[in-house]
Amino acid sequence: RRVVATLALVAAAAVAVGLGSAAGSAVAAPAAEDVATVTVAAGDTLWAVASEVARPGEDVRDVVATIAALNDLGEHQLRAGQQLLVPAR
């Protein structure tokens, strides 16, 4: 009985981890139609770009984090002419 119960518990845990990973990747990776591209102008900051694309009432810090993740920006340094993926409005 213990062996069967342990196997059932391990199987349930594996399913839970699998579903959690699938849900997490669905949230982290927006669909192509959910993003737009902007070109960084001289003097632009990540905060300024995020402020421009944030929806009314949306926390700009969350948009900064999303843009950084979409573009793999480790240091949040932008260059003039750089193309950035941003959440679509």
C-alpha positions as protocol buffer text, in pm:
chain_id: "A"
residue {
  index: 1
  type: ARG
  ca { x: 0 y: 0 z: 0 }
}
residue {
  index: 2
  type: ARG
  ca { x: 278 y: 239 z: 86 }
}
residue {
  index: 3
  type: VAL
  ca { x: 451 y: 180 z: -245 }
}
residue {
  index: 4
  type: VAL
  ca { x: 130 y: 244 z: -440 }
}
residue {
  index: 5
  type: ALA
  ca { x: 54 y: 555 z: -235 }
}
residue {
  index: 6
  type: THR
  ca { x: 408 y: 685 z: -286 }
}
residue {
  index: 7
  type: LEU
  ca { x: 392 y: 623 z: -661 }
}
residue {
  index: 8
  type: ALA
  ca { x: 58 y: 802 z: -680 }
}
residue {
  index: 9
  type: LEU
  ca { x: 199 y: 1098 z: -488 }
}
residue {
  index: 10
  type: VAL
  ca { x: 506 y: 1117 z: -713 }
}
residue {
  index: 11
  type: ALA
  ca { x: 289 y: 1099 z: -1025 }
}
residue {
  index: 12
  type: ALA
  ca { x: 61 y: 1376 z: -895 }
}
residue {
  index: 13
  type: ALA
  ca { x: 362 y: 1594 z: -814 }
}
residue {
  index: 14
  type: ALA
  ca { x: 505 y: 1539 z: -1164 }
}
residue {
  index: 15
  type: VAL
  ca { x: 175 y: 1641 z: -1323 }
}
residue {
  index: 16
  type: ALA
  ca { x: 155 y: 1952 z: -1101 }
}
residue {
  index: 17
  type: VAL
  ca { x: 509 y: 2057 z: -1193 }
}
residue {
  index: 18
  type: GLY
  ca { x: 438 y: 2000 z: -1563 }
}
residue {
  index: 19
  type: LEU
  ca { x: 119 y: 2205 z: -1554 }
}
residue {
  index: 20
  type: GLY
  ca { x: 291 y: 2480 z: -1356 }
}
residue {
  index: 21
  type: SER
  ca { x: 573 y: 2502 z: -1608 }
}
residue {
  index: 22
  type: ALA
  ca { x: 331 y: 2516 z: -1900 }
}
residue {
  index: 23
  type: ALA
  ca { x: 127 y: 2789 z: -1734 }
}
residue {
  index: 24
  type: GLY
  ca { x: 439 y: 2987 z: -1645 }
}
residue {
  index: 25
  type: SER
  ca { x: 574 y: 2981 z: -1999 }
}
residue {
  index: 26
  type: ALA
  ca { x: 236 y: 3084 z: -2138 }
}
residue {
  index: 27
  type: VAL
  ca { x: 238 y: 3391 z: -1914 }
}
residue {
  index: 28
  type: ALA
  ca { x: 603 y: 3478 z: -1973 }
}
residue {
  index: 29
  type: ALA
  ca { x: 593 y: 3456 z: -2353 }
}
residue {
  index: 30
  type: PRO
  ca { x: 332 y: 3684 z: -2509 }
}
residue {
  index: 31
  type: ALA
  ca { x: 196 y: 3592 z: -2849 }
}
residue {
  index: 32
  type: ALA
  ca { x: 344 y: 3769 z: -3152 }
}
residue {
  index: 33
  type: GLU
  ca { x: 33 y: 3984 z: -3194 }
}
residue {
  index: 34
  type: ASP
  ca { x: 69 y: 4104 z: -2834 }
}
residue {
  index: 35
  type: VAL
  ca { x: 398 y: 4285 z: -2903 }
}
residue {
  index: 36
  type: ALA
  ca { x: 506 y: 4578 z: -3115 }
}
residue {
  index: 37
  type: THR
  ca { x: 847 y: 4713 z: -3214 }
}
residue {
  index: 38
  type: VAL
  ca { x: 979 y: 5059 z: -3128 }
}
residue {
  index: 39
  type: THR
  ca { x: 1305 y: 5223 z: -3224 }
}
residue {
  index: 40
  type: VAL
  ca { x: 1505 y: 5381 z: -2944 }
}
residue {
  index: 41
  type: ALA
  ca { x: 1582 y: 5751 z: -2997 }
}
residue {
  index: 42
  type: ALA
  ca { x: 1889 y: 5929 z: -2862 }
}
residue {
  index: 43
  type: GLY
  ca { x: 1840 y: 5996 z: -2491 }
}
residue {
  index: 44
  type: ASP
  ca { x: 1555 y: 5746 z: -2448 }
}
residue {
  index: 45
  type: THR
  ca { x: 1547 y: 5548 z: -2128 }
}
residue {
  index: 46
  type: LEU
  ca { x: 1374 y: 5220 z: -2061 }
}
residue {
  index: 47
  type: TRP
  ca { x: 1143 y: 5403 z: -1821 }
}
residue {
  index: 48
  type: ALA
  ca { x: 1047 y: 5656 z: -2092 }
}
residue {
  index: 49
  type: VAL
  ca { x: 974 y: 5382 z: -2347 }
}
residue {
  index: 50
  type: ALA
  ca { x: 772 y: 5187 z: -2091 }
}
residue {
  index: 51
  type: SER
  ca { x: 578 y: 5502 z: -1995 }
}
residue {
  index: 52
  type: GLU
  ca { x: 482 y: 5556 z: -2360 }
}
residue {
  index: 53
  type: VAL
  ca { x: 344 y: 5204 z: -2408 }
}
residue {
  index: 54
  type: ALA
  ca { x: 189 y: 5150 z: -2065 }
}
residue {
  index: 55
  type: ARG
  ca { x: -188 y: 5128 z: -2057 }
}
residue {
  index: 56
  type: PRO
  ca { x: -378 y: 5373 z: -1835 }
}
residue {
  index: 57
  type: GLY
  ca { x: -347 y: 5262 z: -1475 }
}
residue {
  index: 58
  type: GLU
  ca { x: -74 y: 5007 z: -1553 }
}
residue {
  index: 59
  type: ASP
  ca { x: 233 y: 5017 z: -1329 }
}
residue {
  index: 60
  type: VAL
  ca { x: 526 y: 5140 z: -1539 }
}
residue {
  index: 61
  type: ARG
  ca { x: 763 y: 4923 z: -1331 }
}
residue {
  index: 62
  type: ASP
  ca { x: 581 y: 4614 z: -1459 }
}
residue {
  index: 63
  type: VAL
  ca { x: 611 y: 4737 z: -1817 }
}
residue {
  index: 64
  type: VAL
  ca { x: 985 y: 4803 z: -1767 }
}
residue {
  index: 65
  type: ALA
  ca { x: 1026 y: 4445 z: -1643 }
}
residue {
  index: 66
  type: THR
  ca { x: 827 y: 4308 z: -1938 }
}
residue {
  index: 67
  type: ILE
  ca { x: 1031 y: 4503 z: -2194 }
}
residue {
  index: 68
  type: ALA
  ca { x: 1356 y: 4396 z: -2027 }
}
residue {
  index: 69
  type: ALA
  ca { x: 1246 y: 4031 z: -2039 }
}
residue {
  index: 70
  type: LEU
  ca { x: 1122 y: 4049 z: -2399 }
}
residue {
  index: 71
  type: ASN
  ca { x: 1454 y: 4194 z: -2514 }
}
residue {
  index: 72
  type: ASP
  ca { x: 1689 y: 4012 z: -2276 }
}
residue {
  index: 73
  type: LEU
  ca { x: 1814 y: 4343 z: -2135 }
}
residue {
  index: 74
  type: GLY
  ca { x: 2035 y: 4257 z: -1843 }
}
residue {
  index: 75
  type: GLU
  ca { x: 2159 y: 4606 z: -1762 }
}
residue {
  index: 76
  type: HIS
  ca { x: 1869 y: 4802 z: -1912 }
}
residue {
  index: 77
  type: GLN
  ca { x: 2112 y: 4999 z: -2130 }
}
residue {
  index: 78
  type: LEU
  ca { x: 1958 y: 5128 z: -2452 }
}
residue {
  index: 79
  type: ARG
  ca { x: 2130 y: 5250 z: -2770 }
}
residue {
  index: 80
  type: ALA
  ca { x: 1991 y: 5496 z: -3022 }
}
residue {
  index: 81
  type: GLY
  ca { x: 1855 y: 5302 z: -3319 }
}
residue {
  index: 82
  type: GLN
  ca { x: 1801 y: 4985 z: -3117 }
}
residue {
  index: 83
  type: GLN
  ca { x: 1481 y: 4796 z: -3195 }
}
residue {
  index: 84
  type: LEU
  ca { x: 1281 y: 4692 z: -2888 }
}
residue {
  index: 85
  type: LEU
  ca { x: 989 y: 4456 z: -2854 }
}
residue {
  index: 86
  type: VAL
  ca { x: 725 y: 4618 z: -2633 }
}
residue {
  index: 87
  type: PRO
  ca { x: 377 y: 4514 z: -2520 }
}
residue {
  index: 88
  type: ALA
  ca { x: 121 y: 4623 z: -2780 }
}
residue {
  index: 89
  type: ARG
  ca { x: -134 y: 4881 z: -2668 }
}
